[in-house]
Coordinates of C-alpha atoms in Angstrom, one line a residue:
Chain J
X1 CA 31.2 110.1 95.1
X2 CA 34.7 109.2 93.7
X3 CA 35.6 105.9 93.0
X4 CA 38.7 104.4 92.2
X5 CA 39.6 101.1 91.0
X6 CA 43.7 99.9 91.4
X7 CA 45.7 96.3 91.5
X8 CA 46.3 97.1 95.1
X9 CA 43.1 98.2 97.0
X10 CA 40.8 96.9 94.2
X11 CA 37.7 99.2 94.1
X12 CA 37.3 101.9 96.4
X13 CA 34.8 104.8 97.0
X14 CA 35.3 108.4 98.9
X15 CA 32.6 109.1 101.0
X16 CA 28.9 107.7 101.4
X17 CA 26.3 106.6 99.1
X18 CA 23.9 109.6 98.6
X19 CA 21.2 108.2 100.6
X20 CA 19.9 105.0 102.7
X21 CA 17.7 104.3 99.8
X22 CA 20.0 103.8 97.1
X23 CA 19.5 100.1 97.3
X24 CA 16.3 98.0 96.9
X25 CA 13.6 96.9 99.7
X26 CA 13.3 100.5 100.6
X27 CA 10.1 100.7 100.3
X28 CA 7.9 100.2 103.6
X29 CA 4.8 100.0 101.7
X30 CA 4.0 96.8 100.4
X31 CA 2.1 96.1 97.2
X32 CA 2.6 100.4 95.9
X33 CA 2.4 98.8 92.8
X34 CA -0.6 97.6 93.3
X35 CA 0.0 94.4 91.6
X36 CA -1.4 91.7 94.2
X37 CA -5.6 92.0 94.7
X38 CA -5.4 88.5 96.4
X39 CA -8.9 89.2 98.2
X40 CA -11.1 90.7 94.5
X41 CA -9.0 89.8 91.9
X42 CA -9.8 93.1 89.9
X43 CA -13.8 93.0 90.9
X44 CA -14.9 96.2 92.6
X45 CA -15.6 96.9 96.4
X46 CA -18.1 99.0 97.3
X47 CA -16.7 100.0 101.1
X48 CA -20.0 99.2 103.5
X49 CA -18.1 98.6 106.5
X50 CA -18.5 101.8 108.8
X51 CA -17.0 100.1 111.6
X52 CA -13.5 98.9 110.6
X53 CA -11.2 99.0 107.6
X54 CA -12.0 96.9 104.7
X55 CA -9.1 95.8 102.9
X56 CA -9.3 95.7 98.5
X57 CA -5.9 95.5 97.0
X58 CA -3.5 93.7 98.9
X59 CA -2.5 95.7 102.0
X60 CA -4.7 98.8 101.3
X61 CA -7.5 99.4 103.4
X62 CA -10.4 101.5 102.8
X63 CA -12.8 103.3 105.2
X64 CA -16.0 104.9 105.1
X65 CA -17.7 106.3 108.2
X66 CA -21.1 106.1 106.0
X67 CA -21.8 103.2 104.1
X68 CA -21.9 103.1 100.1
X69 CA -20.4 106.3 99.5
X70 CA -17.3 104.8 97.2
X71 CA -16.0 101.8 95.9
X72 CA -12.0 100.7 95.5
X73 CA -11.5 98.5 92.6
X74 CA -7.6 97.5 91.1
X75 CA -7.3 99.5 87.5
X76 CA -11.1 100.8 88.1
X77 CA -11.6 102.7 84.7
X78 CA -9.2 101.1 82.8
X79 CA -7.1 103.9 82.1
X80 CA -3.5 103.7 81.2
X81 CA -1.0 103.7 84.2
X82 CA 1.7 106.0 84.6
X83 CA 5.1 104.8 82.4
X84 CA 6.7 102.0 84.7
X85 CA 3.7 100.5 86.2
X86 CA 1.1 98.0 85.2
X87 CA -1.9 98.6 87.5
X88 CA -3.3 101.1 90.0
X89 CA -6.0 101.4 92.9
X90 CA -8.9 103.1 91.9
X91 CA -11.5 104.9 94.0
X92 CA -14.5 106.3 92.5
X93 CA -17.3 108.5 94.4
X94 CA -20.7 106.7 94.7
X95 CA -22.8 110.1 95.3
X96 CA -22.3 113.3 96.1
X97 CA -22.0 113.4 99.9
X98 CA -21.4 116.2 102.5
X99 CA -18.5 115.1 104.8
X100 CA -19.4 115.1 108.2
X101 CA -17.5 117.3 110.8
X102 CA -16.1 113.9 112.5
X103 CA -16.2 111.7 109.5
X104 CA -13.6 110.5 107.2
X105 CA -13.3 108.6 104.1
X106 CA -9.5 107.4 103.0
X107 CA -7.6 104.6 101.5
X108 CA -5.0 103.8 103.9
X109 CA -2.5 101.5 104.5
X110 CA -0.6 100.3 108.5
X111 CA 3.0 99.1 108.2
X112 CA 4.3 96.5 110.6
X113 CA 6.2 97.5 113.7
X114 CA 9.4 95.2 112.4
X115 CA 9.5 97.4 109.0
X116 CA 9.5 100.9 110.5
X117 CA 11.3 100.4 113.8
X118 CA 14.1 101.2 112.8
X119 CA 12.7 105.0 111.9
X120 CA 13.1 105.7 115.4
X121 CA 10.0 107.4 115.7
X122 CA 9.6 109.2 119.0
X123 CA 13.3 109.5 119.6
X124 CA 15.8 111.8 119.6
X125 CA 17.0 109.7 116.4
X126 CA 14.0 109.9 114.6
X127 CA 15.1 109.6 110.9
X128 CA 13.1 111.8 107.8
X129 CA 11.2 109.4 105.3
X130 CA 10.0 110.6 101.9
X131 CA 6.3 109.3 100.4
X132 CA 6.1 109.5 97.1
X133 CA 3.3 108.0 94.4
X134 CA 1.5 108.8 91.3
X135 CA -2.1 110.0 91.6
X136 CA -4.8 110.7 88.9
X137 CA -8.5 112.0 89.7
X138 CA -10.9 114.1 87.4
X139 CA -11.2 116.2 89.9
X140 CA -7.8 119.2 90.7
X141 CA -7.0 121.1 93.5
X142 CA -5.6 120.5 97.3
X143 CA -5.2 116.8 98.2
X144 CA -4.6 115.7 102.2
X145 CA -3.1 112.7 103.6
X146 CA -1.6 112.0 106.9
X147 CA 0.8 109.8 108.6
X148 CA -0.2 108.5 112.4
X149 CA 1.0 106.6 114.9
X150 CA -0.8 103.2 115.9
X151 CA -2.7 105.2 118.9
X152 CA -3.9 108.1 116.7
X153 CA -2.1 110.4 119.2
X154 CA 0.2 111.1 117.0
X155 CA 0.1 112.7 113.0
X156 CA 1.4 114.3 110.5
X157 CA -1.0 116.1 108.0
X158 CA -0.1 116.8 104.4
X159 CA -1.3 118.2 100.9
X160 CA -0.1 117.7 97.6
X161 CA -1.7 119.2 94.5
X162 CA -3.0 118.0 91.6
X163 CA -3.0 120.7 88.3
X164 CA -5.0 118.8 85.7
X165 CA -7.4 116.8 85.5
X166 CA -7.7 112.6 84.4
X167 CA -4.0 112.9 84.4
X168 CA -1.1 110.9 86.0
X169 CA 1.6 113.5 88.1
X170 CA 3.8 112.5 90.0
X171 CA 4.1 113.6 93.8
X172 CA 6.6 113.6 96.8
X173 CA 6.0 114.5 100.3
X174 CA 8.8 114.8 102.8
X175 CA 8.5 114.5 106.7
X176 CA 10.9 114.9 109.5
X177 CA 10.7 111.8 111.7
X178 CA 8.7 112.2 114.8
X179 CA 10.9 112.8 118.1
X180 CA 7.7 112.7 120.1
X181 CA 5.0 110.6 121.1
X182 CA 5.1 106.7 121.6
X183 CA 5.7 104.7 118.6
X184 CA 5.4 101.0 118.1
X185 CA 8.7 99.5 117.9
X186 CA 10.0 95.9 116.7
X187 CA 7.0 94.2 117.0
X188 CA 3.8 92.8 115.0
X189 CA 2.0 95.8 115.9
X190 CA 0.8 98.8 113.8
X191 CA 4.0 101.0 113.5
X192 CA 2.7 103.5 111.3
X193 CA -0.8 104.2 109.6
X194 CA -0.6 105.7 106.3
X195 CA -3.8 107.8 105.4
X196 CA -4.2 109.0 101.7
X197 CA -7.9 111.0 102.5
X198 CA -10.7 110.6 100.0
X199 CA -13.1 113.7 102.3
X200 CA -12.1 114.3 105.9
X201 CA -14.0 115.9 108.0
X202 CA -12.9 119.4 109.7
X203 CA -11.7 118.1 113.5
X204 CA -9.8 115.1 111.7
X205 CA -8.1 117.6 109.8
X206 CA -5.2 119.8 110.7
X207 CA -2.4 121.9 109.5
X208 CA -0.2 120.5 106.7
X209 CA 3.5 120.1 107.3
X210 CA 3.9 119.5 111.2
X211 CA 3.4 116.9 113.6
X212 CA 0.3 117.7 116.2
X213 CA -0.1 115.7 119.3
X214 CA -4.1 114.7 117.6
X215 CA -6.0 112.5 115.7
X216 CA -5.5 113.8 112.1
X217 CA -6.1 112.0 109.3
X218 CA -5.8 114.7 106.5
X219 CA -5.1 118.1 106.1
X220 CA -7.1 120.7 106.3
X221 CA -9.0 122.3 103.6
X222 CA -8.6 118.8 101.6
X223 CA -10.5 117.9 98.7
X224 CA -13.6 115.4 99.4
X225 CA -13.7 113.2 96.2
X226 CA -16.6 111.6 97.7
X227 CA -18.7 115.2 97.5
X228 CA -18.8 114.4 93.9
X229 CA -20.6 111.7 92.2
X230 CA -18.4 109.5 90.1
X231 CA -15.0 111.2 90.9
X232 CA -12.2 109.6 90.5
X233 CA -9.0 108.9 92.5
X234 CA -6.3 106.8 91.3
X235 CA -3.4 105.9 92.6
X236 CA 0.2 103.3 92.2
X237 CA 3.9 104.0 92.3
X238 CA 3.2 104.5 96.2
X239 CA 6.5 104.4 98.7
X240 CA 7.8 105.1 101.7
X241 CA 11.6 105.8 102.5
X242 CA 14.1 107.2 104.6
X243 CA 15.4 110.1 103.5
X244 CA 14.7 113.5 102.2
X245 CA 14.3 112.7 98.5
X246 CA 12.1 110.2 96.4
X247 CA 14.3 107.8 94.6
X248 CA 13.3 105.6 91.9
X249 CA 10.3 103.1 92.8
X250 CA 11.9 99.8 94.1
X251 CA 10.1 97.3 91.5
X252 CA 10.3 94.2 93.6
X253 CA 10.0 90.7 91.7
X254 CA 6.4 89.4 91.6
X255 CA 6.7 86.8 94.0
X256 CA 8.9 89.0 96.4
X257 CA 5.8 91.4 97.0
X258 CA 3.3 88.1 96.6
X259 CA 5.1 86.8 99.4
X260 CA 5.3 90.0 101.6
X261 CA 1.4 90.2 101.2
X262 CA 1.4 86.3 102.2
X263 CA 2.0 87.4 106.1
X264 CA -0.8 89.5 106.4
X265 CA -3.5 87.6 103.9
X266 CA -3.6 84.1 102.3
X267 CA -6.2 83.2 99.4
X268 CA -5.5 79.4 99.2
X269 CA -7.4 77.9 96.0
X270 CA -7.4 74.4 95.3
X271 CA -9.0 72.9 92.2
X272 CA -11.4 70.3 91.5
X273 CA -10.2 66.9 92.4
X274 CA -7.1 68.0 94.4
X275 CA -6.6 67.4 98.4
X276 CA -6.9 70.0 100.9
X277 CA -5.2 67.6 103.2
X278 CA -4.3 63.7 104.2
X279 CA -5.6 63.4 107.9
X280 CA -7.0 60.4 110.3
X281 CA -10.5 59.2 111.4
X282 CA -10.7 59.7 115.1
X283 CA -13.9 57.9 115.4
X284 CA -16.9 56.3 113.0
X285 CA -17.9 60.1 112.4
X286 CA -14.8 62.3 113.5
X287 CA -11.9 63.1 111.2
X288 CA -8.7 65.4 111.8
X289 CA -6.3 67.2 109.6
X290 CA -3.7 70.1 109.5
X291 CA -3.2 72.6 106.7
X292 CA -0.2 74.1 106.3
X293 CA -0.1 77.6 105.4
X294 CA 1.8 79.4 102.7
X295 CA 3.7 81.3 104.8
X296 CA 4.5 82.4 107.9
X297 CA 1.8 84.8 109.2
X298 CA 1.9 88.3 111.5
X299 CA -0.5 86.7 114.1
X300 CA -2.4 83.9 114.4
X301 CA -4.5 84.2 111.9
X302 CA -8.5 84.5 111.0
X303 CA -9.0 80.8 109.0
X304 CA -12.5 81.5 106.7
X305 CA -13.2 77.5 105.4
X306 CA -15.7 76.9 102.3
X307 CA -18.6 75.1 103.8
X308 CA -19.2 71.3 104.6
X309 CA -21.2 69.5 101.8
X310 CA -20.9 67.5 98.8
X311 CA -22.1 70.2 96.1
X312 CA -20.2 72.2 93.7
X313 CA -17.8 74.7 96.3
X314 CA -17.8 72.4 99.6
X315 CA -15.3 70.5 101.1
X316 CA -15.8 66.9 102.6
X317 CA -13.7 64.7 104.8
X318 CA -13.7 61.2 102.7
X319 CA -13.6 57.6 103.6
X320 CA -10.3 55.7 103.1
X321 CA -11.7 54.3 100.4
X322 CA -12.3 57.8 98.9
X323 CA -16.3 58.1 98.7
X324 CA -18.5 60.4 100.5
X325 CA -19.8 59.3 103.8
X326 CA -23.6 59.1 103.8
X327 CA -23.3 62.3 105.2
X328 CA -21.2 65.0 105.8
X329 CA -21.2 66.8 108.8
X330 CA -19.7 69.9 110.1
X331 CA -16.1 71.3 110.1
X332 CA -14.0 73.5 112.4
X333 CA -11.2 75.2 112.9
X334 CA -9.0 74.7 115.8
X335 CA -5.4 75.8 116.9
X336 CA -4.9 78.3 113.9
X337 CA -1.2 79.3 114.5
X338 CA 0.9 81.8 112.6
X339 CA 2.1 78.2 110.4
X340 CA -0.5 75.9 110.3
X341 CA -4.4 75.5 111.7
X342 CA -6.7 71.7 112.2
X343 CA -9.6 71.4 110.6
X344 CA -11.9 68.9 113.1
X345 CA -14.5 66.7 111.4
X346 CA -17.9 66.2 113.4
X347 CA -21.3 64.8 113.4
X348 CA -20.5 62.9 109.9
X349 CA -22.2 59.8 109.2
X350 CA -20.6 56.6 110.9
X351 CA -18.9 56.0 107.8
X352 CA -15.5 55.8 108.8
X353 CA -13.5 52.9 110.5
X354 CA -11.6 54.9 113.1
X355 CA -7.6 55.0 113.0
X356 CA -7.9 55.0 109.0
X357 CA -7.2 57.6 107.1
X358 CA -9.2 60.1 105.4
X359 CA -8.8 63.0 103.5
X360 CA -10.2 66.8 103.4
X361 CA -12.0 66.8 99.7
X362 CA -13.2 69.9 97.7
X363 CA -16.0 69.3 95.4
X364 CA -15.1 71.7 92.4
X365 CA -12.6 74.9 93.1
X366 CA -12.5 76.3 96.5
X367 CA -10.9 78.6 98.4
X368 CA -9.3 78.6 102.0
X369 CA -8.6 82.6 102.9
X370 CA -6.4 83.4 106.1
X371 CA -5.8 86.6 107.7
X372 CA -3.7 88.2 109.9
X373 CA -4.0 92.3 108.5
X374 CA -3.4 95.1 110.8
Chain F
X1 CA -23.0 87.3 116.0
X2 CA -20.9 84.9 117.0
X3 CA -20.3 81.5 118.5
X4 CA -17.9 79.2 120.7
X5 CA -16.8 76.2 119.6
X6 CA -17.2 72.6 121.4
X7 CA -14.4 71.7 123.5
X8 CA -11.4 69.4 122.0
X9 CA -10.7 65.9 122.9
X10 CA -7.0 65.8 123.5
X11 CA -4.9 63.0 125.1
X12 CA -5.2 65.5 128.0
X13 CA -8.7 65.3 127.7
X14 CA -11.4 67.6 126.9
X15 CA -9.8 71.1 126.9
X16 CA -11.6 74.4 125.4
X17 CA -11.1 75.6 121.8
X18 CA -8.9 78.7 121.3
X19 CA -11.0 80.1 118.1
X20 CA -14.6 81.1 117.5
X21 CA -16.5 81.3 114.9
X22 CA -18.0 84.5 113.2
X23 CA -21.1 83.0 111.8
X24 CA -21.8 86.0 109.1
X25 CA -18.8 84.8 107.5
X26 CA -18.2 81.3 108.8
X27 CA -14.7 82.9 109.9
X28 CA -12.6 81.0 112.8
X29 CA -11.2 83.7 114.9
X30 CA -8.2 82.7 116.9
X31 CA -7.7 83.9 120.9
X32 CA -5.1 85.6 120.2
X33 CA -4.7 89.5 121.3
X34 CA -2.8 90.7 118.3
X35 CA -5.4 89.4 115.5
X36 CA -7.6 92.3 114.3
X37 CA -10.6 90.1 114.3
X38 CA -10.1 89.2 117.8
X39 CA -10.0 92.3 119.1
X40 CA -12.9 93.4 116.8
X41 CA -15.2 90.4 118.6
X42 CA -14.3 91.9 121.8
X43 CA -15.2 95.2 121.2
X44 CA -18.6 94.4 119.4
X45 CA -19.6 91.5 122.2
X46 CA -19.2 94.0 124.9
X47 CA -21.0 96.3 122.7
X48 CA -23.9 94.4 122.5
X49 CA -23.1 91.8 119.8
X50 CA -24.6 88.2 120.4
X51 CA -22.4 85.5 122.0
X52 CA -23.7 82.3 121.7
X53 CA -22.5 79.0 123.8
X54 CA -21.3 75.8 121.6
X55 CA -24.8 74.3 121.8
X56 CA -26.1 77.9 119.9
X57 CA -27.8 79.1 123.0
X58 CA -27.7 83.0 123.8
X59 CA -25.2 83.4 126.6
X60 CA -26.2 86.2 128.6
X61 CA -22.9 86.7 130.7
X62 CA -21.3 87.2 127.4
X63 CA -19.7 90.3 129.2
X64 CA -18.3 88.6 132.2
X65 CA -16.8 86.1 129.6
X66 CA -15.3 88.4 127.3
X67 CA -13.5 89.7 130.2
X68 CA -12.1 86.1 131.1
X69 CA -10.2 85.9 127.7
X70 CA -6.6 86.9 127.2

């Protein structure tokens, strides 16, 4: 790629940049660093939920189809990362358990309709993307992962291999872009699942390297890290691009990627003695307020609130004068919106003068969590 | 389980709320069809996960309701 600098046409380049990716925010996956763990803050999660994904790191998910089988836990082990990064997810067997024919057991992450639309996924358009991360287990052999569209109708099994043991490779995996199948476009919606598979079972396997018109989640003949008891899979450095070839990992600035988690999950902590919000007394026992959120959200989101009180951890709506009523009573949530929700006050003590203000009080630190996760 | 909330007092008047609350978690869930949570609490209500009305009581056409719900 010649380029030429002169007095007359200033600086000027023959031909294309070698790839789409030669420039950063090419990465589709967000937090591959695994630098934000919002939800744990480095505390380990065993994965019980056999009905739905339970996120752990920011923006990974984890499934089990049986309960207790492995937890996920940010630098689990304390090993050293690979050069480059500071922290990693870490899986780690529970048991030795035999994979059911149907069951599956993964750490996965779904990308946003608005961040892969432009793939062109089930078009004649459809552009190649390139997955590359750095893994570590103590166990070796045949890996599976595989990429999916939101209905499952659509996926692309693959392996990668690792040679030794309790050490960090690195690993690539190119696909051809989908021209079939329906695809989420520009929307909020799921536009692509990314499945890294921690034991698959046989039907939600298939062939590595082509697209199949089924549900596959891994490819076949994987290794199960949760058939043995304290194995360990570790893995950062993880992105998605367009392309054909992995190019350096885009390092995005802490509160970049802080921020890009922010639409999909909020922890709000507020410390002892601040103020959750200024709001009004709508009666002698109701009070209402609005919280703004940090950012905007995907969807409206799911508002979790510490609970009523007056002990160490509760929040309280106070008089204008600032005491505690007599008596707190119960808070709710209404009109959560994608910016802001309303926490209602009810069924307190008649110790406000209505039309006076009050405000939303936390007794010690607290936390306000709001999600909106694929 | 989970539960509907009272109604709002608006300067419209009483109107219903547009979130519910997951009591496991005391999570508000918001009506809204592209929240996660929202579709989970329809799936598991129709399933057989209890509903309760804003006074606590069991409703028992939690099915019929579910199916009133954007």
């Amino acid at each position: 790629m010649p380029i030429t600098i002169d007095g007359t046409n200033g600086i000027t380049q023959a031909g294309e940049f070698n790839s789409d990716s030669s420039f950063g925010f090419k990465n589709r996956i967000i937090n591959g660093a695994m630098v934000i763990d919002q939800r744990n803050a480095g505390a380990s999660v065993t994965i019980t939920n056999t009905s739905d994904t339970t996120y752990t790191l920011d923006r990974f998910g984890a499934y089990g189809s049986q309960a207790s089988k492995f937890s996920v836990q940010q630098n689990a082990g304390s090993v050293t990362p690979p050069v480059g990064f500071s922290n990693y997810l870490g899986a780690t067997s529970l048991s030795a358990y035999t994979v059911g024919s149907a069951e599956v057991f993964d750490i996965r992450q779904f990308i946003e309709g608005f961040n892969t639309a432009d793939l062109g996924w089930g078009t004649a358009n459809a552009k190649t993307v390139t997955l590359s991360f750095w893994v570590r287990s103590s166990l070796t052999g045949t890996f599976g992962g595989a990429v999916t569209n939101n209905a499952n109708t659509r996926s692309y099994p693959f392996t990668y291999t690792i040679s030794v043991a309790n050490t960090w490779e690195y690993k690539t995996i190119t696909i051809a872009g989908d021209t079939s199948g329906t695809w989420v476009g520009a929307t909020n919606g799921v536009g692509l699942k990314l499945f890294l598979g921690l034991g698959v079972g046989s039907t939600l396997s298939g062939t590595a390297g082509a697209w199949a018109g089924s549900n596959f989640l891994s490819a076949t003949g994987a290794t199960s890290v949760v058939g043995t008891n304290g194995a360990t899979f570790y893995i950062t450095g993880v992105q998605l691009e367009v392309g054909s070839t992995a190019t350096s990992f885009d390092y995005r600035p802490y509160g970049t990627e802080l921020s890009l988690c922010y639409r999909y999950y909020q922890s709000i902590a507020y410390t002892a003695n601040s103020i959750l919000a200024i709001g009004l007394c709508t009666s002698t026992t109701n009070q209402e307020c609005t919280i703004i959120l940090l950012q905007t959200m995907r969807s409206n989101p799911t508002i979790t609130l510490p609970s009523a009180g007056q002990t160490s951890g509760t929040i309280s709506f106070l008089t204008s004068a600032g005491a505690y009523p007599a008596t707190t009573g119960t808070n709710t949530v209404n009109n959560p919106s994608v910016n802001n929700f309303v926490v209602s006050g009810g069924s307190y003590s008649a110790s406000f003068v209505q039309g006076n203000a009050t405000w939303l009080y936390p007794n010690g630190n607290v936390t306000i969590r709001a999600s909106a996760e694929l | 389980m989970y539960k509907l909330l009272p109604q709002q007092k608006t300067p419209n008047g009483l109107v219903d709320a547009n979130a519910i609350l997951r009591i496991a978690d005391n999570a508000y869930i918001p009506f809204d069809p592209d929240n996660t949570d929202y579709q989970t609490f329809k799936k598991e209500v129709l399933v057989g996960a209890e509903l309760q009305d804003a006074d606590g009581n069991v409703m028992t056409d939690a099915s019929a309701y579910i199916a009133s719900l954007p």
